[in-house]
Coordinates of C-alpha atoms and ligand atoms in Angstrom, one line a residue:
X281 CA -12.7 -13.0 -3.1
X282 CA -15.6 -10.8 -1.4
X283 CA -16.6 -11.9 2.2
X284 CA -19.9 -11.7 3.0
X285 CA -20.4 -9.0 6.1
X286 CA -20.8 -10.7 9.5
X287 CA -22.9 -9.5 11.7
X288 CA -20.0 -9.6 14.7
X289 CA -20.7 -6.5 17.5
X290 CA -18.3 -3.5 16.3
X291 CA -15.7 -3.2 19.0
X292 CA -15.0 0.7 18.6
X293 CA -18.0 2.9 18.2
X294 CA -15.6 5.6 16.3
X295 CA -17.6 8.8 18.4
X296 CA -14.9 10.7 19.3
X297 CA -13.5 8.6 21.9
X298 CA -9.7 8.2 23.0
X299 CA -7.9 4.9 21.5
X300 CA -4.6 4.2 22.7
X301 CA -1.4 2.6 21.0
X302 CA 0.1 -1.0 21.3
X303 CA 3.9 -1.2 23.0
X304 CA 4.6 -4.7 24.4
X305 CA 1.2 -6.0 24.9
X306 CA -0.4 -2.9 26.6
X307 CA -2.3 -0.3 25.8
X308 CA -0.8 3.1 26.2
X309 CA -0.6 6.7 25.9
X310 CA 2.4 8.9 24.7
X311 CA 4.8 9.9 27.6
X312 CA 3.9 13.3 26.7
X313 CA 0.2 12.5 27.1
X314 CA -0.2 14.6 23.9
X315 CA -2.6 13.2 21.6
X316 CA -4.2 14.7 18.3
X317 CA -7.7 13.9 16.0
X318 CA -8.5 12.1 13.6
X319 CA -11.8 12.9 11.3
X320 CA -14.0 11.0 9.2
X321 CA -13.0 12.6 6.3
X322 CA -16.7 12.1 4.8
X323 CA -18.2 13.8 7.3
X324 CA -15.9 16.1 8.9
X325 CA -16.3 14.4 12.7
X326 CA -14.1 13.8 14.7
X327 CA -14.1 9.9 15.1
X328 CA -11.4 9.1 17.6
X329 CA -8.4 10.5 19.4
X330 CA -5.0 8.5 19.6
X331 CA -1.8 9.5 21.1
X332 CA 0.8 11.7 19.8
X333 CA 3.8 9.5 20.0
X334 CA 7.7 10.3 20.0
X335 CA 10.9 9.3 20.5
X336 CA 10.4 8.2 23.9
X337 CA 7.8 5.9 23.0
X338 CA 9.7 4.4 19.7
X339 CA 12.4 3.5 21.7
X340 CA 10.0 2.0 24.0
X341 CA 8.0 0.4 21.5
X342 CA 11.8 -0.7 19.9
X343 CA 13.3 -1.9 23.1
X344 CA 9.5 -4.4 23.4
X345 CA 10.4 -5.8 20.1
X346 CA 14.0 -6.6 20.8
X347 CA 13.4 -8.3 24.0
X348 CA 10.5 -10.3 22.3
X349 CA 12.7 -10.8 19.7
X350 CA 15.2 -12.4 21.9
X351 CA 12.7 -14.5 24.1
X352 CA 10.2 -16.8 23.5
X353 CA 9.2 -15.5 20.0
X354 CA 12.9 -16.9 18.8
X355 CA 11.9 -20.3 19.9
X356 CA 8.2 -20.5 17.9
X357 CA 8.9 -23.4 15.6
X358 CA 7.7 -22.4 12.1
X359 CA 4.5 -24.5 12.1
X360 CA 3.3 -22.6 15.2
X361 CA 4.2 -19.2 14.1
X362 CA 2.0 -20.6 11.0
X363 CA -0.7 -21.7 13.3
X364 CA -0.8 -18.1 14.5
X365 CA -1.1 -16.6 11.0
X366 CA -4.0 -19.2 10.2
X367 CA -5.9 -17.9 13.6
X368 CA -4.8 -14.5 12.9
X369 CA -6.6 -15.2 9.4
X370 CA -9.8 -16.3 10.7
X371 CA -10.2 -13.8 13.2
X372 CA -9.8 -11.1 10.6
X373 CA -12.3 -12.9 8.5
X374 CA -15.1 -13.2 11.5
X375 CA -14.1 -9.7 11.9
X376 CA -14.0 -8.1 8.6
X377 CA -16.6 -6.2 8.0
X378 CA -15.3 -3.9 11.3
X379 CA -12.1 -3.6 9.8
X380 CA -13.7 -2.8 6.2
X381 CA -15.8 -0.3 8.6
X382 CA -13.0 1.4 10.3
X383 CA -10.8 1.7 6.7
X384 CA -13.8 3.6 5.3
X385 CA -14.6 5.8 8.2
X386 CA -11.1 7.0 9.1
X387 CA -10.4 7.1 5.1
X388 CA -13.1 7.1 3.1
X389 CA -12.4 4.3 0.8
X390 CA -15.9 3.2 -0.5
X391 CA -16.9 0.1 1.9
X392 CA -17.8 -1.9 -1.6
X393 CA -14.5 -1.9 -2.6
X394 CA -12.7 -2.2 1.2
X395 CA -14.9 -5.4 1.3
X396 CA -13.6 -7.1 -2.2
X397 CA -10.2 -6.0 -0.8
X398 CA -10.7 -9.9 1.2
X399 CA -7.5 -11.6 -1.0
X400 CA -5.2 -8.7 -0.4
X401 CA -5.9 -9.0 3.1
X402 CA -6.7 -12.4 4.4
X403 CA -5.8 -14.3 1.4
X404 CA -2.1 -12.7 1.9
X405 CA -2.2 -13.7 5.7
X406 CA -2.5 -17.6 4.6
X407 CA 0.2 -17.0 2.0
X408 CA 2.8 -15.9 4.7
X409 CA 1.0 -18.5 7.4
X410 CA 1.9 -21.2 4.1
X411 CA 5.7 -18.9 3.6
X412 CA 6.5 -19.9 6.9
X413 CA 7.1 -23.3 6.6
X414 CA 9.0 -22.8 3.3
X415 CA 11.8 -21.3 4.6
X416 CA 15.3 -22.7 4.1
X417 CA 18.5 -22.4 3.5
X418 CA 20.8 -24.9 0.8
X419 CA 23.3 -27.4 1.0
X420 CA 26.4 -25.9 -1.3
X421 CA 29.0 -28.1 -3.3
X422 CA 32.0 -26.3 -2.2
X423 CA 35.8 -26.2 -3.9
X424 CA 37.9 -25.9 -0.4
X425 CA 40.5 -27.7 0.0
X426 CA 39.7 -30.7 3.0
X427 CA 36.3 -31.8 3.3
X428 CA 34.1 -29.3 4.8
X429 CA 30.0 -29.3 4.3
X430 CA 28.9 -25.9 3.3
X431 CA 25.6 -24.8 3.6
X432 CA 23.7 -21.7 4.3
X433 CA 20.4 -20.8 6.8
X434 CA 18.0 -18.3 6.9
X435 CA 17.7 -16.4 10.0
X436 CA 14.8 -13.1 10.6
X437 CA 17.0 -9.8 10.5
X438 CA 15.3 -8.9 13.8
X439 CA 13.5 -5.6 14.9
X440 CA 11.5 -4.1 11.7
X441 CA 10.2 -0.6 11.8
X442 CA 7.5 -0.6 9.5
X443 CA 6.1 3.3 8.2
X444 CA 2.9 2.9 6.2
X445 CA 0.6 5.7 4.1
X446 CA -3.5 6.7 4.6
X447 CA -4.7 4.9 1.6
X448 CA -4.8 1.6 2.5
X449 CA -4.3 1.0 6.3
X450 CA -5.2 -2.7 6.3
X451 CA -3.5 -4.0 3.5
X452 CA -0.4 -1.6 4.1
X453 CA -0.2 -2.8 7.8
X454 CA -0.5 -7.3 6.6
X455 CA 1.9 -6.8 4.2
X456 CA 4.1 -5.5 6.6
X457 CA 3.2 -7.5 10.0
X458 CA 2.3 -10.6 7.6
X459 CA 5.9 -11.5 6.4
X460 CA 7.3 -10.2 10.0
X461 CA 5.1 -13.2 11.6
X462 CA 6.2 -15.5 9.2
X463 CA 9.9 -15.1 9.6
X464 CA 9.9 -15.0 13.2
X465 CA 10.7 -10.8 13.2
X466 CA 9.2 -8.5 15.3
X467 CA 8.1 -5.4 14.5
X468 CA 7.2 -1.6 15.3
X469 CA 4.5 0.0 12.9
X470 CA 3.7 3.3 12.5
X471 CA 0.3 4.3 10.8
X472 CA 0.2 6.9 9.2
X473 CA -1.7 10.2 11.3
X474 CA -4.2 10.6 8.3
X475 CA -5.9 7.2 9.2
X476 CA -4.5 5.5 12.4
X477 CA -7.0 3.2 13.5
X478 CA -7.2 0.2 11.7
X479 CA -3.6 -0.8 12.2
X480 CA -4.8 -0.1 16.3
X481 CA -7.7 -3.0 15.7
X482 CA -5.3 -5.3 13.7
X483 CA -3.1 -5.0 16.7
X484 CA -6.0 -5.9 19.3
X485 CA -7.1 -8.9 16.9
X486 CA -3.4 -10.2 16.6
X487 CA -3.5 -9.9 20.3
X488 CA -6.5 -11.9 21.0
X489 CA -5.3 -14.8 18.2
X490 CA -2.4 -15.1 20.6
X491 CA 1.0 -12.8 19.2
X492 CA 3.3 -12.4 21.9
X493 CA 3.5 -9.3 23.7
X494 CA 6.4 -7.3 22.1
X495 CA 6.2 -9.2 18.5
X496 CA 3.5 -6.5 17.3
X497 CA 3.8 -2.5 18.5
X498 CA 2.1 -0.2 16.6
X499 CA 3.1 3.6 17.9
X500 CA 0.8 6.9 16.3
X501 CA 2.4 9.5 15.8
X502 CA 3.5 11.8 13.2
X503 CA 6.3 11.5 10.3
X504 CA 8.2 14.1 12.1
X505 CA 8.1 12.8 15.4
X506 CA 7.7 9.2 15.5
X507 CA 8.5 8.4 11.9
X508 CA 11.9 10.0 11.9
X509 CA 13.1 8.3 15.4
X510 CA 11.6 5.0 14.3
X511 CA 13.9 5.0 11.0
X512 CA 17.2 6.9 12.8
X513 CA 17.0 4.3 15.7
X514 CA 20.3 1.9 15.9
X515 CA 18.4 -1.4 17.4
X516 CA 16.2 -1.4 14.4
X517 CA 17.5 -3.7 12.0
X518 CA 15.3 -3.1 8.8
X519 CA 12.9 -0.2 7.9
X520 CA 9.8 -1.0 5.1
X521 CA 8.2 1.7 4.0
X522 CA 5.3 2.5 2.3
X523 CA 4.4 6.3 0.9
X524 CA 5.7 8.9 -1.3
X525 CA 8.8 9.2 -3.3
X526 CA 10.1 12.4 -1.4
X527 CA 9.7 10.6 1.8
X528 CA 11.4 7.7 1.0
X529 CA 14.4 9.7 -0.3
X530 CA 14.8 11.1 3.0
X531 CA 14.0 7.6 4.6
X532 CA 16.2 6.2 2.9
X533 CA 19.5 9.1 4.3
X534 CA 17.9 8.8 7.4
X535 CA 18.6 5.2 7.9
X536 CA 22.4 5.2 7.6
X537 CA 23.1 5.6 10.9
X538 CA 23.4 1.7 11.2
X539 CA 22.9 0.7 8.1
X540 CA 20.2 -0.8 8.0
X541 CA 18.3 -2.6 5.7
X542 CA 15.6 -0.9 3.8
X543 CA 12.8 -1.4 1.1
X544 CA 10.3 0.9 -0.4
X545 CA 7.1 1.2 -1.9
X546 CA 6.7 4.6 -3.4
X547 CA 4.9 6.8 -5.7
X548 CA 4.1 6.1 -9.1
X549 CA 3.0 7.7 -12.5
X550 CA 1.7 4.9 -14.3
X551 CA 0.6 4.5 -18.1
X552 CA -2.2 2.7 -19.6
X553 CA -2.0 2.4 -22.8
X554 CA -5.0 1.4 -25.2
X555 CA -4.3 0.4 -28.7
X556 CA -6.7 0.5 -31.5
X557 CA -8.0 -3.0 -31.7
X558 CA -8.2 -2.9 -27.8
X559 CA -12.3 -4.4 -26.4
X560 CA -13.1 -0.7 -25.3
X561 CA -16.5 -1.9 -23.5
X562 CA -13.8 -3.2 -21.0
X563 CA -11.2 -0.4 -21.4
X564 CA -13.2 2.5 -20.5
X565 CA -14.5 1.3 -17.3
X566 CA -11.0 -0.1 -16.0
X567 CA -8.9 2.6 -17.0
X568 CA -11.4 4.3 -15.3
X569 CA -10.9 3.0 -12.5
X570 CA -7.6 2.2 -12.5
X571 CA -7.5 6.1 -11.7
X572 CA -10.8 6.7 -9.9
X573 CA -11.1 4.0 -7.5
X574 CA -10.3 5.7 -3.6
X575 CA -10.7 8.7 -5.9
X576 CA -7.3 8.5 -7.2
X577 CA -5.8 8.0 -3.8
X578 CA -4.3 4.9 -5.1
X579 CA -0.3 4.2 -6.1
X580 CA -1.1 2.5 -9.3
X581 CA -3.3 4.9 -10.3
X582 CA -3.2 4.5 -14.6
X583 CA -3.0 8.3 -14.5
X584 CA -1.3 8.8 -18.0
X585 CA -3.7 7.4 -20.3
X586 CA -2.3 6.7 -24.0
X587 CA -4.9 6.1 -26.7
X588 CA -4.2 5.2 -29.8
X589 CA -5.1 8.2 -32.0
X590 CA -7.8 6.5 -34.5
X591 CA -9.8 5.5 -31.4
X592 CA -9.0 8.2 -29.0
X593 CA -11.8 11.2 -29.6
X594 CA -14.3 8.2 -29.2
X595 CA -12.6 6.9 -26.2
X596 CA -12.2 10.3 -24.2
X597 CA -15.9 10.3 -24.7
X598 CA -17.2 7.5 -23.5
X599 CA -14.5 7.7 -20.5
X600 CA -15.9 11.3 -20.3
X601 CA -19.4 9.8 -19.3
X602 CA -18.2 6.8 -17.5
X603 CA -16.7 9.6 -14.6
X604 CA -19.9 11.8 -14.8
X605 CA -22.0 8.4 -13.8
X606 CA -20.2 7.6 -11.1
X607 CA -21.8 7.5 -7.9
X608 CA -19.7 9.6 -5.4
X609 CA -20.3 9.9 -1.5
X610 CA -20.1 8.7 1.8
X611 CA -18.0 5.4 1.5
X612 CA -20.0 3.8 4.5
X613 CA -23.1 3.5 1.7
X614 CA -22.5 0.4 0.1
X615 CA -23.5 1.6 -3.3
X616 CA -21.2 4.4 -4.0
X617 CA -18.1 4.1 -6.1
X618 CA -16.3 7.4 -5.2
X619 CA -15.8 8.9 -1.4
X620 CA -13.7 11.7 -0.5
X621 CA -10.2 12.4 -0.7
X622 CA -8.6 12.4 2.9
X623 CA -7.8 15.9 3.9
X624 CA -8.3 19.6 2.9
X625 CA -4.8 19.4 2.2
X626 CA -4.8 16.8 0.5
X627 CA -8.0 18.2 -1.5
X628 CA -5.7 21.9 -2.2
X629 CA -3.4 19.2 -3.6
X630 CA -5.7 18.5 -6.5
X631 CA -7.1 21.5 -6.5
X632 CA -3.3 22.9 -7.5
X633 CA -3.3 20.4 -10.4
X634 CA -6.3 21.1 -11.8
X635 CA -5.3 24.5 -12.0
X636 CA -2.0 23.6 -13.7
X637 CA -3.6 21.3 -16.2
X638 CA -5.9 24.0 -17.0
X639 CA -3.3 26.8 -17.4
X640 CA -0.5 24.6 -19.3
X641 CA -3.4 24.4 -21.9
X642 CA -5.2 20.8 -21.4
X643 CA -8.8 20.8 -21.9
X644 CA -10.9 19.6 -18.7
X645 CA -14.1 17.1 -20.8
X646 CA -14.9 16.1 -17.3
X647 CA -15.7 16.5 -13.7
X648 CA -12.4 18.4 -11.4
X649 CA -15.1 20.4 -9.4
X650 CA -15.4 20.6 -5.7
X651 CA -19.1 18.3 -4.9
X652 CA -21.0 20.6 -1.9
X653 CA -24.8 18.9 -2.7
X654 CA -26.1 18.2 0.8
X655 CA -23.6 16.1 3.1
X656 CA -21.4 16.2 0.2
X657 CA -20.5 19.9 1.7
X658 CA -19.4 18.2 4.9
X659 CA -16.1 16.1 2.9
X660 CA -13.4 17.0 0.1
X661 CA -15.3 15.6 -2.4
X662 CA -14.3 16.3 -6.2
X663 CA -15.7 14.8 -9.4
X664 CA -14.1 12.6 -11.1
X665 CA -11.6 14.9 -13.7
X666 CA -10.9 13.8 -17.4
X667 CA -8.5 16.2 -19.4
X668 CA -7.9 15.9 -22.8
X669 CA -5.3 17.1 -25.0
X670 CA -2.6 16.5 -22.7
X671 CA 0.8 16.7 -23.8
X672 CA 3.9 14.8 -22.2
X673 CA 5.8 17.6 -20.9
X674 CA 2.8 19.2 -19.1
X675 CA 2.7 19.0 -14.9
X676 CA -0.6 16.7 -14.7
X677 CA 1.1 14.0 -17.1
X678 CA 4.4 14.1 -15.1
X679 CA 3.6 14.3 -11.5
X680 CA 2.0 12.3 -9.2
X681 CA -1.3 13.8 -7.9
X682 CA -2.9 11.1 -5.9
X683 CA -6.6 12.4 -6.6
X684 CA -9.1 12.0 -9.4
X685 CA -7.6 13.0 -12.6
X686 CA -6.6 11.3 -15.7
X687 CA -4.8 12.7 -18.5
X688 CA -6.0 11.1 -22.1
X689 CA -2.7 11.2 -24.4
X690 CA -2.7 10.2 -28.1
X691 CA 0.0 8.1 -29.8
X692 CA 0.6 6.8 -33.3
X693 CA 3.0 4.0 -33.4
X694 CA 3.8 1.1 -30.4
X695 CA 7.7 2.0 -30.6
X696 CA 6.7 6.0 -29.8
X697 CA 4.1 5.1 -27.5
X698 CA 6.7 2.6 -25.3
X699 CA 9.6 5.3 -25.3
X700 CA 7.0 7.8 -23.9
X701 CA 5.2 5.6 -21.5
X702 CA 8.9 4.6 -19.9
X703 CA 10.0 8.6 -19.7
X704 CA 9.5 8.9 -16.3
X705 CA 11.2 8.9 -13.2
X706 CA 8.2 6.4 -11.9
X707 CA 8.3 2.4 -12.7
X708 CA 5.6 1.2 -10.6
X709 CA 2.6 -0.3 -12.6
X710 CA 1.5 0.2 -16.3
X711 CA -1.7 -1.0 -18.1
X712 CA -2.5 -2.6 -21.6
X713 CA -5.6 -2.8 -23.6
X714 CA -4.7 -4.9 -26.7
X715 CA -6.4 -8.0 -28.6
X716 CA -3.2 -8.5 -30.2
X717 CA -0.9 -11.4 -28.6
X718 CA 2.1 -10.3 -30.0
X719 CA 1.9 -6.5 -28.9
X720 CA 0.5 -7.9 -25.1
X721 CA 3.9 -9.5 -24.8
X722 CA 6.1 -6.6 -26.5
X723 CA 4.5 -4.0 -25.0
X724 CA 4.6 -5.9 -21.5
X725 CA 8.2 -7.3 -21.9
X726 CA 9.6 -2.9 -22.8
X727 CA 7.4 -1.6 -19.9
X728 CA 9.6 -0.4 -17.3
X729 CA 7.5 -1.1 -14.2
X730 CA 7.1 -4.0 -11.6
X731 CA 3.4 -4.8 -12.7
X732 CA 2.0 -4.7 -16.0
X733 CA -1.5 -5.6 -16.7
X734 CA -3.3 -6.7 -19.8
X735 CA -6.9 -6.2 -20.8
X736 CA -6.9 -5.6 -16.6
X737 CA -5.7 -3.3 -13.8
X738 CA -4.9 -3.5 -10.1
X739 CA -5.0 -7.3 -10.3
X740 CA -3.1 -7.8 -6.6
X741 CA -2.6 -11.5 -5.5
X742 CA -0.8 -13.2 -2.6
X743 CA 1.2 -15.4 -4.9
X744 CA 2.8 -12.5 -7.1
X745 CA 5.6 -10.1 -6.3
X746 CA 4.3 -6.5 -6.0
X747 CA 6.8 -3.5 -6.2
X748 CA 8.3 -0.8 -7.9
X749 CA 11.6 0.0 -10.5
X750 CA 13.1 3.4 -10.6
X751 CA 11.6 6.1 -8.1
X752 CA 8.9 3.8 -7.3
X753 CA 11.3 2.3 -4.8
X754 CA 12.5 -1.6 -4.5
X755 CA 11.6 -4.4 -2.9
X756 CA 8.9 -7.0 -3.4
X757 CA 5.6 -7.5 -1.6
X758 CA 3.8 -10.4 -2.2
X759 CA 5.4 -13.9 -3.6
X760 CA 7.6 -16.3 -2.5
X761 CA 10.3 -13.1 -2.3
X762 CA 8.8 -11.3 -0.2
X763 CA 10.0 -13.2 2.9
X764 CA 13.6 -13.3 1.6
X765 CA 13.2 -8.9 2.5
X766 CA 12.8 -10.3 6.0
X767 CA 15.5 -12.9 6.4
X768 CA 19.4 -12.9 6.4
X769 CA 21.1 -15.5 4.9
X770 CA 24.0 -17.2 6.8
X771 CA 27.3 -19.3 4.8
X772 CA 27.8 -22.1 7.4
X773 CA 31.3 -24.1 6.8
X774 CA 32.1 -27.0 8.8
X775 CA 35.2 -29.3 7.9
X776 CA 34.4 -33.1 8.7
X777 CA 37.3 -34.8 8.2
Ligands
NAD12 P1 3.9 10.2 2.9 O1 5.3 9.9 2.4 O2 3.6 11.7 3.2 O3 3.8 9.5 4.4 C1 3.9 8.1 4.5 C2 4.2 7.8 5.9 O4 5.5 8.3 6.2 C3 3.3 8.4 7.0 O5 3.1 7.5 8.0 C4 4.1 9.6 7.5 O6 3.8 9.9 8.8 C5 5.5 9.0 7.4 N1 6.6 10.0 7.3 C6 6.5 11.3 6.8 N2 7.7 11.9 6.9 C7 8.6 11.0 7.5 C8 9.9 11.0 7.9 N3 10.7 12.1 7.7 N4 10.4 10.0 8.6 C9 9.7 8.9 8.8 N5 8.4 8.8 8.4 C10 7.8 9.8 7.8 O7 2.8 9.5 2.0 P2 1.3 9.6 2.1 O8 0.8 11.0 1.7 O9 0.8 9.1 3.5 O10 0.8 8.5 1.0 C11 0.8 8.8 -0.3 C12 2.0 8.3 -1.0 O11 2.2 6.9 -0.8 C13 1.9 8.4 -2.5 O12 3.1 8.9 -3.1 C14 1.6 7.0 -3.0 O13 2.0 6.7 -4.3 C15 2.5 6.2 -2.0 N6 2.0 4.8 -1.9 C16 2.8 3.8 -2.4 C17 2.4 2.5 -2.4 C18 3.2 1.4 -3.0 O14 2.9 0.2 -2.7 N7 4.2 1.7 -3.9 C19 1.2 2.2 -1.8 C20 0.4 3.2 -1.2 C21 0.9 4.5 -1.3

């Protein structure tokens, strides 16, 4: 689904000016009155200011959400908390070329590809808006002795803290607010400082399509400072996270306090792998991509590329020219492909790898330098990297590096090629190019990750569970599960004779 830009007034002219945070239906500033940047990472400018917030304003921002949670928000009857997620829908669709313009200003990703992001966004909006009449409980034959009816209900857990990453605000923040809405939780969000401001103009559109104050808080802030108090505090009743493996490790400790519930999207290393009879017309270009898109900034990111060794000199080739004819700069022009990565940190990052790949003896066939042509000097922009003659145990083919870079790996046989593509502490996606039936569903059934793709990549939809195995975290997003993350279930026994 692409939606054709409207031409609807942008709300935010994203010049520097202040923006403030959500906390029970007002705007506000941090009780410290601190507040910090944030820089169109294209360009360099400063686009807006938000506030720096911290404990004091989590526990504000927590308190909102319980007393919503226990008002009239408890009494919406499913239909009309679907009724809201329909509007909310629409609203985002009249309004989403802004949002796709406010995702690609605060972080870069190409405004082509924030624009065919329209299924993952509203499409998954009208899936929870249709979850939230499905949701019941079931009558259970029970063995007591007497007669007593058993049956169970599902019930919201309450208060959700929700902690997102940069590289995909809008779809990060629905998939979190989304399945909240539906259940009849409320919820605390905290963008991430890279790139705060879409989740700030989801808030004001779920505002105006009529979500209670309180149901919908979204607090800026650091990890350190209003991450951290968001996960410890004890009224919170379930933390979702989205980001990086490290993180959620310490997420994850952090929430003990109370016990709450938690699930988490992480990191991933994930491996295509391309046998010999695979169509490499489509191959190249989607393994490709499956790395390059948002310039590698991506969780899926097909970053260990197996090739079967008949076809792989040929294939690192052709990949080889695929990067170098990419179209890289500032995301806001419709026709580029590539925009920066977020951050000069984020840029050393890659930088470090590049090096490592380099020293631990892979050969760079591709792209991996810093772009300074013109307003190119202004971002962190760095061409598209192909290395060759990788080998398992090197850093680049075992780590995740979140930028441009894929590693080309050949293999011999399926059975090697399936126990090296598993040895990793990742399981979050993995990729197959194969005209082969049979070795589709072998390869697919051994692959120890929560999406597998065949003869595609990054194929996201509302109706299908998305998540990770291993270090890539648990939970589902997406499908008829995901709602269950948001809902207790409740054994109700009542004797009746
Ligand atoms: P990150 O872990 O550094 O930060 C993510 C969020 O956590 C940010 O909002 C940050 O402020 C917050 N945070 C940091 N420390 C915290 C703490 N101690 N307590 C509470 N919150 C804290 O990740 P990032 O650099 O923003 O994003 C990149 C990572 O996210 C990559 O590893 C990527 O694979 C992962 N990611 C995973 C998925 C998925 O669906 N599995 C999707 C997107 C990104």
């Amino acid at each position: 689904m692409t939606v054709v830009p409207t031409p609807v007034p942008m709300r935010h002219q994203l010049d520097g000016r202040h923006r403030q945070m959500f906390i029970g239906g007002s705007w506000v500033d941090a009780a410290s009155g601190e507040r910090f940047e944030t820089r169109n990472p294209a360009t360099g400018e400063v686009i807006a200011t938000v506030p720096r917030g911290g404990k004091q304003d989590i526990e504000r921002a927590v308190a909102a959400a319980r007393t919503a949670f226990d008002g009239p928000w408890s009494r919406f009857k499913p239909h009309e908390r679907q009724k809201l997620l329909l509007r909310i829908a629409d609203l985002f669709e009249r309004h989403w070329d802004e949002i796709c313009v406010s995702d690609t200003t605060d972080m870069g990703l190409p405004i082509a590809r924030a624009r065919a992001n329209a299924n993952r966004v509203l499409g998954m909006l009208r899936f929870y808006a249709g979850m939230a009449t499905a949701i019941h409980g079931q009558t259970i034959e029970n063995s007591l002795p007497g007669d007593i009816v058993s049956y169970t209900t599902k019930e919201p857990v309450g208060v959700v803290g929700a902690i997102i990453p940069w590289n995909a605000p809008t779809a990060a923040s629905v998939w979190k607010i989304g399945p909240a809405l539906a259940t009849g939780c409320t919820i605390v969000l905290k963008p991430s400082e890279e790139a705060p401001l879409t989740p700030l103009l989801i808030a004001e559109l779920m505002a105006e399509a009529g979500v209670p104050d309180g149901v919908v808080n979204i607090v800026t802030g650091t990890g350190q400072q209003a991450g951290a108090p968001l996960v410890e505090h004890m009224d919170v009743d379930k933390i979702v996270f989205t980001g990086s493996t490290a993180t959620g490790q310490s997420i994850l400790r952090a929430s003990a306090g109370n016990l709450k519930r938690v699930s988490l999207e992480l990191g991933g290393k994930s491996p295509v792998i391309v046998c010999a009879d695979a169509d490499l017309e489509r191959a190249v270009p989607v393994a490709a991509m499956s790395v390059f898109a948002n310039s590698g900034q991506i969780c899926i990111a097909g970053s260990r590329l197996f090739v079967a060794r008949p076809i792989h000199d040929d294939f690192v080739e052709r990949l080889a020219a695929y990067a170098k004819d990419l179209r890289i700069g500032d995301g806001i022009d419709p026709t580029t492909e590539i925009g920066p990565l977020i951050s000069a940190r984020q840029f050393e990052r890659v930088q470090g790898y590049l090096r490592s790949g380099a020293e631990e003896g892979a050969q760079l066939v591709a792209g991996g330098e810093r772009l300074t042509q013109g307003a190119l000097a202004k971002g962190h922009f760095v061409a598209p990297a192909v290395f060759a003659g990788v080998s398992d145990t090197m850093t680049i083919a075992r780590e995740e590096i979140f930028g441009p870079v894929i590693s080309a790996l050949p293999f011999d046989t399926l059975d090697e090629v399936m126990t090296r593509a598993n040895d990793t502490p990742y399981g979050l996606a993995a990729g197959v190019f194969t005209r082969d039936l049979s070795t589709a569903h072998q390869l697919s059934r051994r692959l120890r990750a929560g999406s597998v793709w065949v003869n595609t990549y990054h194929a996201i939809d509302p109706a299908m569970p998305f998540g990770g195995y291993k270090m890539s975290g648990y939970g589902r997003e997406g499908g008829i599960e995901h709602v269950d993350e948001y809902l207790n279930t409740k054994g109700v026994f009542i004797r009746i004779d």
